[in-house]
Short mmCIF file of C-alpha atoms and ligand atoms in Angstrom, two decimals:
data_model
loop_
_atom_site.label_atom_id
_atom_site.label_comp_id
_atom_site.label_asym_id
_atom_site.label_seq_id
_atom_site.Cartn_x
_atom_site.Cartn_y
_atom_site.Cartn_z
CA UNK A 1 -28.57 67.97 -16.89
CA UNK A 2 -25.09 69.28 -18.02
CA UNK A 3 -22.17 68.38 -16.11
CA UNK A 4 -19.60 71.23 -14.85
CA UNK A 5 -16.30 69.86 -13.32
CA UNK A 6 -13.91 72.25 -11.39
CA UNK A 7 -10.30 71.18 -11.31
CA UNK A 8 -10.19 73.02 -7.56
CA UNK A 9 -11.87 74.54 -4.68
CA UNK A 10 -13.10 78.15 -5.24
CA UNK A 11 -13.58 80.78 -2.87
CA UNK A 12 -16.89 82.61 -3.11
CA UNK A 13 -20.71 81.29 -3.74
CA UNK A 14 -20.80 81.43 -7.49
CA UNK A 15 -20.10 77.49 -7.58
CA UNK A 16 -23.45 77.02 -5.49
CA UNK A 17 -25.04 79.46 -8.23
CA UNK A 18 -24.19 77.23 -10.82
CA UNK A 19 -25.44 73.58 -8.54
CA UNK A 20 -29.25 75.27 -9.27
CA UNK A 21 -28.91 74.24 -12.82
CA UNK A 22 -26.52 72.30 -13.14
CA UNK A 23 -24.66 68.93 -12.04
CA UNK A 24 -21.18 70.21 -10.58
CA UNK A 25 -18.60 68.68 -9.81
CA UNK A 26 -15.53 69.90 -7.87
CA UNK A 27 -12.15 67.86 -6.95
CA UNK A 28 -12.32 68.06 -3.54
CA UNK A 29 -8.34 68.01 -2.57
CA UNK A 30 -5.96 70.89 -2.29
CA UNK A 31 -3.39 69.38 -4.58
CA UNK A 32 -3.61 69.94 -8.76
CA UNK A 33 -4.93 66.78 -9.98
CA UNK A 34 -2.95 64.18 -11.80
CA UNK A 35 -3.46 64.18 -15.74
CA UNK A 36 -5.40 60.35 -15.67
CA UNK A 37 -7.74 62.13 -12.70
CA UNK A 38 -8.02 65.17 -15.20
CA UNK A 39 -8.87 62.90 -18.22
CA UNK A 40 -11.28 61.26 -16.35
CA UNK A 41 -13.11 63.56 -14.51
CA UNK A 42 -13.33 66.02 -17.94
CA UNK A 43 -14.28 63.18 -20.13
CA UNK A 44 -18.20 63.83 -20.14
CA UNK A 45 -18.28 67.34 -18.77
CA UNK A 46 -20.39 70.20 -20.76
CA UNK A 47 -18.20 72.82 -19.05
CA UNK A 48 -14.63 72.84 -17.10
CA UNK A 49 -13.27 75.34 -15.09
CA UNK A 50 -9.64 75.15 -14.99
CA UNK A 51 -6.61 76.57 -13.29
CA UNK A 52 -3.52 77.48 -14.45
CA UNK A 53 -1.77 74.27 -14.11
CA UNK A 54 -4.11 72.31 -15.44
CA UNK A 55 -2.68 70.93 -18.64
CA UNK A 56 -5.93 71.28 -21.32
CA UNK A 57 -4.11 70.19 -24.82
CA UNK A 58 -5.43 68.60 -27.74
CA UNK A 59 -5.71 65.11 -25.70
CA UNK A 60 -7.96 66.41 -22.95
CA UNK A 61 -9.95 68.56 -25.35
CA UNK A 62 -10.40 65.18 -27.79
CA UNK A 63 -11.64 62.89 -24.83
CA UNK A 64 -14.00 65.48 -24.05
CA UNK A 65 -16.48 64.96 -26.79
CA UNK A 66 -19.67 66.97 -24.87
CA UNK A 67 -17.21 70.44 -24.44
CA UNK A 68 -18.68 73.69 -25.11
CA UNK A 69 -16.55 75.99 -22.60
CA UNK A 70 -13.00 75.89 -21.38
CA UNK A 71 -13.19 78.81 -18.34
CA UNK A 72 -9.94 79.19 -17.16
CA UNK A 73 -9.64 81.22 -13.49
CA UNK A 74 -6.95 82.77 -14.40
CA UNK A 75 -5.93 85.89 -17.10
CA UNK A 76 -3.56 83.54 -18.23
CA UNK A 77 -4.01 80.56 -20.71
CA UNK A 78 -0.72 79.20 -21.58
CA UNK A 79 -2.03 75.96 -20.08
CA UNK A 80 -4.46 76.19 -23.49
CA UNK A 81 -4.18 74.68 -26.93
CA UNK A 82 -6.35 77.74 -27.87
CA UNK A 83 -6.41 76.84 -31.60
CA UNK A 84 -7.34 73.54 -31.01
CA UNK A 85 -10.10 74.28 -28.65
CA UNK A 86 -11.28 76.82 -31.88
CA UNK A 87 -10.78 74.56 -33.91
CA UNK A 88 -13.31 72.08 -32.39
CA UNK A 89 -15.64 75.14 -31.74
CA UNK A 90 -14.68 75.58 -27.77
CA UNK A 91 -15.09 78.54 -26.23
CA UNK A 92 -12.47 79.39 -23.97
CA UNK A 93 -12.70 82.23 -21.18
CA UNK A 94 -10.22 83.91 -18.94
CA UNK A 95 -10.84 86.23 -15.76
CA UNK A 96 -8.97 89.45 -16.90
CA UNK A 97 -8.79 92.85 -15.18
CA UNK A 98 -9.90 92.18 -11.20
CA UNK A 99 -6.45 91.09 -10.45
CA UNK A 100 -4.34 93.61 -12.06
CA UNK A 101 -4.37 96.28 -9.12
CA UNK A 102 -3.82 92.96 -6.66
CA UNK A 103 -0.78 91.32 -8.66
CA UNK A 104 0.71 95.43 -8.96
CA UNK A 105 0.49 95.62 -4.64
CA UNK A 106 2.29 91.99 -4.87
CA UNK A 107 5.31 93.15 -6.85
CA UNK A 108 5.50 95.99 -5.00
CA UNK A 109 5.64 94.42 -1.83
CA UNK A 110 8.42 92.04 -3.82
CA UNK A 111 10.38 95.10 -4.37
CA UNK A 112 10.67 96.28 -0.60
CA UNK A 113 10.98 92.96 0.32
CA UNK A 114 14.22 92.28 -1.22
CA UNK A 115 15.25 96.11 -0.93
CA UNK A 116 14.69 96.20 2.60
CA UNK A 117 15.61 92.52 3.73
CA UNK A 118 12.49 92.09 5.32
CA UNK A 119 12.68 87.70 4.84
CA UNK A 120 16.04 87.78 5.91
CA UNK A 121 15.28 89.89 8.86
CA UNK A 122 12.48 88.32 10.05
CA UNK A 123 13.88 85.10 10.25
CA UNK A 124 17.44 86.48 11.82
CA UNK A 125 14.59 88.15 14.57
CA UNK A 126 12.88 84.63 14.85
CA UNK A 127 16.05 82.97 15.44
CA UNK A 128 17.12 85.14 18.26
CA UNK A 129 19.94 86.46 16.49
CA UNK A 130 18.54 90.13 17.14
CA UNK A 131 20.59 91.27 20.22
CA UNK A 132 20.60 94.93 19.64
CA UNK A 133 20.69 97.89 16.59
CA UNK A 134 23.85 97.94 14.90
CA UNK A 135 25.29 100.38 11.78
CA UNK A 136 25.94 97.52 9.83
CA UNK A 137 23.18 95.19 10.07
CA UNK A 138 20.63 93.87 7.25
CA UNK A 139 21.75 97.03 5.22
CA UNK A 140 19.36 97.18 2.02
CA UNK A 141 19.14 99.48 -1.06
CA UNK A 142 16.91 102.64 -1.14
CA UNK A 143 13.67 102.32 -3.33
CA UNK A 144 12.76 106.23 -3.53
CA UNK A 145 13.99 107.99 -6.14
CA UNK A 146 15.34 105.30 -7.98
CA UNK A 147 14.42 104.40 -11.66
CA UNK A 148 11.69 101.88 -12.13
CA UNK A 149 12.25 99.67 -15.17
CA UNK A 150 8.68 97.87 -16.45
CA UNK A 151 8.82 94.58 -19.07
CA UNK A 152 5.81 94.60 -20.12
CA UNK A 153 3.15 97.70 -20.14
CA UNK A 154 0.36 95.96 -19.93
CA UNK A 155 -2.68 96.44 -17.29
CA UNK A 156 -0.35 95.20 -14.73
CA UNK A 157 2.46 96.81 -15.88
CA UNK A 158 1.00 100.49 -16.30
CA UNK A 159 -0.70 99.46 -12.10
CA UNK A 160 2.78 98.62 -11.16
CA UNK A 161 3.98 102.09 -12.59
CA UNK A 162 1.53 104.18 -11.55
CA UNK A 163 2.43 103.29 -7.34
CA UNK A 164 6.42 104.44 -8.66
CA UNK A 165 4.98 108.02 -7.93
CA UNK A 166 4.55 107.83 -4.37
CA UNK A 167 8.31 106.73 -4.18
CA UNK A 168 9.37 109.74 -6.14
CA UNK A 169 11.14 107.24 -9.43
CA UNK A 170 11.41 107.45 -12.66
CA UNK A 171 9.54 104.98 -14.57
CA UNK A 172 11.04 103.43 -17.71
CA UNK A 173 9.37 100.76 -19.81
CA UNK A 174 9.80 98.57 -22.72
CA UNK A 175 6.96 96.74 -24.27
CA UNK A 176 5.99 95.05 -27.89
CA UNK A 177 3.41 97.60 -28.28
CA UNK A 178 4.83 101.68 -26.85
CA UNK A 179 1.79 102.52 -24.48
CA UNK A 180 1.20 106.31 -25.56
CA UNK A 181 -1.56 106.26 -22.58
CA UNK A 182 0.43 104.90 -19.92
CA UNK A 183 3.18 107.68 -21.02
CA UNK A 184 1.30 110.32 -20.64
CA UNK A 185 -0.42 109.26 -17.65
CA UNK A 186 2.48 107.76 -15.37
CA UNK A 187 5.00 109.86 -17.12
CA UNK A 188 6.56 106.43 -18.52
CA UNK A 189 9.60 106.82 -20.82
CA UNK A 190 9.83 104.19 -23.54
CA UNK A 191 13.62 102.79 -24.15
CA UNK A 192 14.69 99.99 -25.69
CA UNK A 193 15.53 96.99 -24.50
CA UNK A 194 19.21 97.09 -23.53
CA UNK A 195 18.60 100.16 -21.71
CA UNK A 196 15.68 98.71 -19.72
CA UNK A 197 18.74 96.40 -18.48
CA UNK A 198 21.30 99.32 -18.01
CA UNK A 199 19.35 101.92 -16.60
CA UNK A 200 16.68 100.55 -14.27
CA UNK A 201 16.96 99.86 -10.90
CA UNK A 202 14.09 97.45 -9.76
CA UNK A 203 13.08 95.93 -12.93
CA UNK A 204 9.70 94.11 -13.09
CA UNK A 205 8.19 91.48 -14.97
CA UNK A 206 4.87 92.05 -16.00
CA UNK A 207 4.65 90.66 -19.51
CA UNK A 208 2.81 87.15 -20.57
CA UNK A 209 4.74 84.57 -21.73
CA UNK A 210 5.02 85.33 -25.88
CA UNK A 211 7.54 83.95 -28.50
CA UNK A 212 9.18 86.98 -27.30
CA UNK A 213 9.55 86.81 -23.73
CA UNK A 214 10.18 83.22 -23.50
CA UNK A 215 13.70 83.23 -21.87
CA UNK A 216 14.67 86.94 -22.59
CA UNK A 217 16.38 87.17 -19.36
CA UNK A 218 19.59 85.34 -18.88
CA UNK A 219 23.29 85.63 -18.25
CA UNK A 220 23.98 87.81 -20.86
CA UNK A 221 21.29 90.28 -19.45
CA UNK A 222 21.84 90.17 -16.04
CA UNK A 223 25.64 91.30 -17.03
CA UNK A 224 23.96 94.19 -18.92
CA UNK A 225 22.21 95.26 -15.74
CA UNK A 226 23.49 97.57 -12.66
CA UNK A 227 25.30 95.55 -9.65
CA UNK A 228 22.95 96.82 -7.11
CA UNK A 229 19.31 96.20 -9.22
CA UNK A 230 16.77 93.75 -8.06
CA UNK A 231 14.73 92.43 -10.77
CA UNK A 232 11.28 90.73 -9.56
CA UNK A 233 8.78 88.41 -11.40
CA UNK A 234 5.60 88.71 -11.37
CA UNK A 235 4.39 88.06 -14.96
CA UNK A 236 5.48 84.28 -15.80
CA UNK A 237 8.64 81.88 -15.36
CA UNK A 238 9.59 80.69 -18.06
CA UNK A 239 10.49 84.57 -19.12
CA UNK A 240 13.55 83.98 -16.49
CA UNK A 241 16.23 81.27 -17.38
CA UNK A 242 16.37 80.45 -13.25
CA UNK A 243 19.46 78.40 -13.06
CA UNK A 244 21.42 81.47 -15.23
CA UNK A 245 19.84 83.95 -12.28
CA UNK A 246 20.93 81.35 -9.57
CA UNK A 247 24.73 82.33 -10.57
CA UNK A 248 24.09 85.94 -11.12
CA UNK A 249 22.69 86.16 -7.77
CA UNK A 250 25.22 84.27 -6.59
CA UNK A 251 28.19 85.76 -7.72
CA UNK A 252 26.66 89.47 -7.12
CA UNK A 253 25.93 90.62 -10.91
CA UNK A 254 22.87 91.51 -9.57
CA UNK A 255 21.83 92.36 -6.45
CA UNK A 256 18.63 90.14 -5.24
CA UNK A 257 15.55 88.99 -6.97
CA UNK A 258 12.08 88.64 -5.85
CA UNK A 259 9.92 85.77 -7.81
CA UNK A 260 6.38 84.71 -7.69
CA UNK A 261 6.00 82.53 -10.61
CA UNK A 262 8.86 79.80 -12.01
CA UNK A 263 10.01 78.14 -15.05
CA UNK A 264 9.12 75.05 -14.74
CA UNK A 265 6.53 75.26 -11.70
CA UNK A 266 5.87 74.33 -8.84
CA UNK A 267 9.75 72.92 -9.45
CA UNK A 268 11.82 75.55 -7.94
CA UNK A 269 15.35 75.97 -9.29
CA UNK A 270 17.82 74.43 -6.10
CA UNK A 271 20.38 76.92 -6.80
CA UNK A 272 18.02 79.78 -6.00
CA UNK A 273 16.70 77.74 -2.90
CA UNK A 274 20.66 78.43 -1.29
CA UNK A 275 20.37 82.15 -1.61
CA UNK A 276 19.72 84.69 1.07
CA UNK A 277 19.07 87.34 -2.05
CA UNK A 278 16.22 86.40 -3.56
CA UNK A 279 12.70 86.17 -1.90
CA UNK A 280 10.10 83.23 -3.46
CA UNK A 281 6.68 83.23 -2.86
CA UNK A 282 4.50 80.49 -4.46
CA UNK A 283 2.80 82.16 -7.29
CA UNK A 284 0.27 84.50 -5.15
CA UNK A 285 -0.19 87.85 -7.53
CA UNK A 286 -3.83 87.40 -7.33
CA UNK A 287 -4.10 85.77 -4.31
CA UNK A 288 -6.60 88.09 -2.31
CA UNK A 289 -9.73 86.62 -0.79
CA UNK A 290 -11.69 90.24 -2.59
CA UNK A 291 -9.79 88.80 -5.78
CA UNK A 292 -9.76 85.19 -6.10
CA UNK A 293 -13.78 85.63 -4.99
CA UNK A 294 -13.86 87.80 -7.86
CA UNK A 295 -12.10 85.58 -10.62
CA UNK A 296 -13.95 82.66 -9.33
CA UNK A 297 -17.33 84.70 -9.68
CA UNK A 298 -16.28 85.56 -13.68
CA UNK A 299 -14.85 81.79 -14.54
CA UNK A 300 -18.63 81.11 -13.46
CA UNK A 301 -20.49 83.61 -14.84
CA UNK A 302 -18.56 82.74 -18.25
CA UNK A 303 -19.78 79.14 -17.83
CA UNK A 304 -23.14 79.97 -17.16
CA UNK A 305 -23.45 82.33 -19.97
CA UNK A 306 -21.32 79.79 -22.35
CA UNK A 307 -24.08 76.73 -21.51
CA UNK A 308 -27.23 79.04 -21.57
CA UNK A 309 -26.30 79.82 -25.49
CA UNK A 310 -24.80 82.99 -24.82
CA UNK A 311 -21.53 84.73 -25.65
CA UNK A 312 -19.41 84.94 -22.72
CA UNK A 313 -17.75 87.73 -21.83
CA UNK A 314 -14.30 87.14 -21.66
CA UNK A 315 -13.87 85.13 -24.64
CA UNK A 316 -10.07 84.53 -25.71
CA UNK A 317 -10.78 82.53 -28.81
CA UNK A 318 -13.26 85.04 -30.37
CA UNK A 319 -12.51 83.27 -33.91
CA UNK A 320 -14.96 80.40 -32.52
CA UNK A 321 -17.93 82.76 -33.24
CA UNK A 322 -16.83 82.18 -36.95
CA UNK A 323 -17.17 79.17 -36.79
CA UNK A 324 -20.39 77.04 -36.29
CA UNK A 325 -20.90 77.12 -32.49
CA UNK A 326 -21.92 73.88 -30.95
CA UNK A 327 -25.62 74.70 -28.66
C1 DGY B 401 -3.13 84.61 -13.82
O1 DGY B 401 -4.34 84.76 -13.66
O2 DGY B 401 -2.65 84.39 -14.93
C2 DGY B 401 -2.28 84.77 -12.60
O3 DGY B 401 -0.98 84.36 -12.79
C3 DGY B 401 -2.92 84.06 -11.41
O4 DGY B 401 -2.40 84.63 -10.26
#
């Protein structure tokens, strides 16, 4: 029988889909495993379904001589050596499109979160600071009518935009590739980069983490950016130098921040940890029971397809077809 290990718990019945033809098995723990329980548990598996974190490099994909499928549960595969796993005639899946609507409602709720104060109030309510309205408490920033600044017009990007109408804003983007649909559709003007920074008021993360993106946001852009913006994260961490957006936070060159993902995660940056400005939440843009039922039904269905001789459906590395696929 071929062996499928899963690096985590899912949500869903998929896994018990897969136990009725073949031998699964799933770390039990809610922690990310260790890299020697990784090795180990991979080492003889026909399949692995893999999160995020998990680190699947050349190593892990070499001890695993029986491989056929690499299904990651996520849209992201940074966590990849894609060529490699081509190379050695792997497939390797992702889960993409059921959470880009969920990840859009998360940024959004980043942006009124840090425009409205809602952390900070919430815990100045818990604390029993709350002793009556006054003019000058918790004041925030409006949202409607404002300009809307996207990085990144991708699916989640051009989902993010398309809730901007409802608040009235302008919607700005800049993206590798101009999105002539998303244009048209959400009425999505295309600047350049530096005036992404000057003109936008939120601006939002959505992009993947690319030779491009890696690190584009630092010092020198925050100072390019308006003294009451909010810029929020939702597309990947390492896009943000943090420790660089600690200070500007700090010293006011922006005015808050809303992040769900990190540069070198789960390690948060301490500076950021001090501020009352920013709002973190532990990577949760597709965490929705509908969604991560979803994703976990795909990384499954890819599996099952993968082992049974098919093509999956959400291959990444379709350059393995080229090549002599193992049976
Ligand atoms: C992904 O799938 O890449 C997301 O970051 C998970 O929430």
């Amino acid at each position: 029988m071929k062996k499928v290990f899963i690096t985590a718990n899912l949500p869903g019945k998929s896994v018990d889909l897969l136990r009725r033809d073949f031998h699964v098995e799933v770390f039990p723990e809610e922690r990310p495993m260790t890299r020697t329980e990784l090795l180990k548990s991979a080492n003889n598996a026909h399949a692995i379904i893999t999160m995020l974190f998990d680190k699947v490099d050349r190593i892990l994909i070499e001890s695993c001589q029986k491989l056929c499928v690499i299904s990651n549960c996520a849209v992201g595969t940074e966590n990849i050596d894609i060529p490699y796993a081509t190379e050695k005639r792997i497939f390797v899946t992702n889960t993409p499109g059921v959470l880009t609507e969920t990840t859009a409602d998360l940024a959004w709720a980043l942006i009124l979160s840090v425009s409205r104060r809602l952390v900070e109030g919430d815990s100045f309510l818990r604390d029993g600071k709350f002793i009556g309205w006054r003019p000058l408490l918790l004041l925030g920033v409006n949202v409607y009518g404002k300009t809307l600044g996207i990085y990144g017009m991708g699916r989640i990007g051009t989902a993010v935009a398309r809730r901007a109408k409802g608040f009235d804003m302008q919607v700005i983007y800049h993206s590798r590739r101009r999105n002539k649909d998303g244009e048209r559709k959400i009425r999505a003007k295309y600047v350049d980069f530096p005036n992404l920074l000057k003109e936008s008021d939120f601006l939002v993360i959505t992009a993947p983490l690319n030779d491009e993106s890696r690190g584009r946001f630092g010092i020198e852009e925050f100072r390019k950016m308006k003294r009451t913006s909010v810029l929020v994260n939702v597309g990947r961490g390492q896009i943000i130098k943090e420790k660089e957006l600690a200070f500007a936070l700090k010293e006011g060159i922006i005015w808050g921040a809303g992040l769900d993902v990190y540069e070198r995660e789960p390690h948060v940056e301490e500076g950021l940890l001090e501020l009352k400005n920013i709002v973190l939440i532990p990577h949760l843009g597709s965490a929705t029971q509908e969604t991560r039922t979803r994703m976990a039904d795909i990384a499954v269905e890819n599996v099952i397809l993968a082992l049974s001789g098919n093509i999956p459906k959400n291959l990444v590395n379709p350059k393995v077809l080229g090549e002599n696929k193992k049976s």
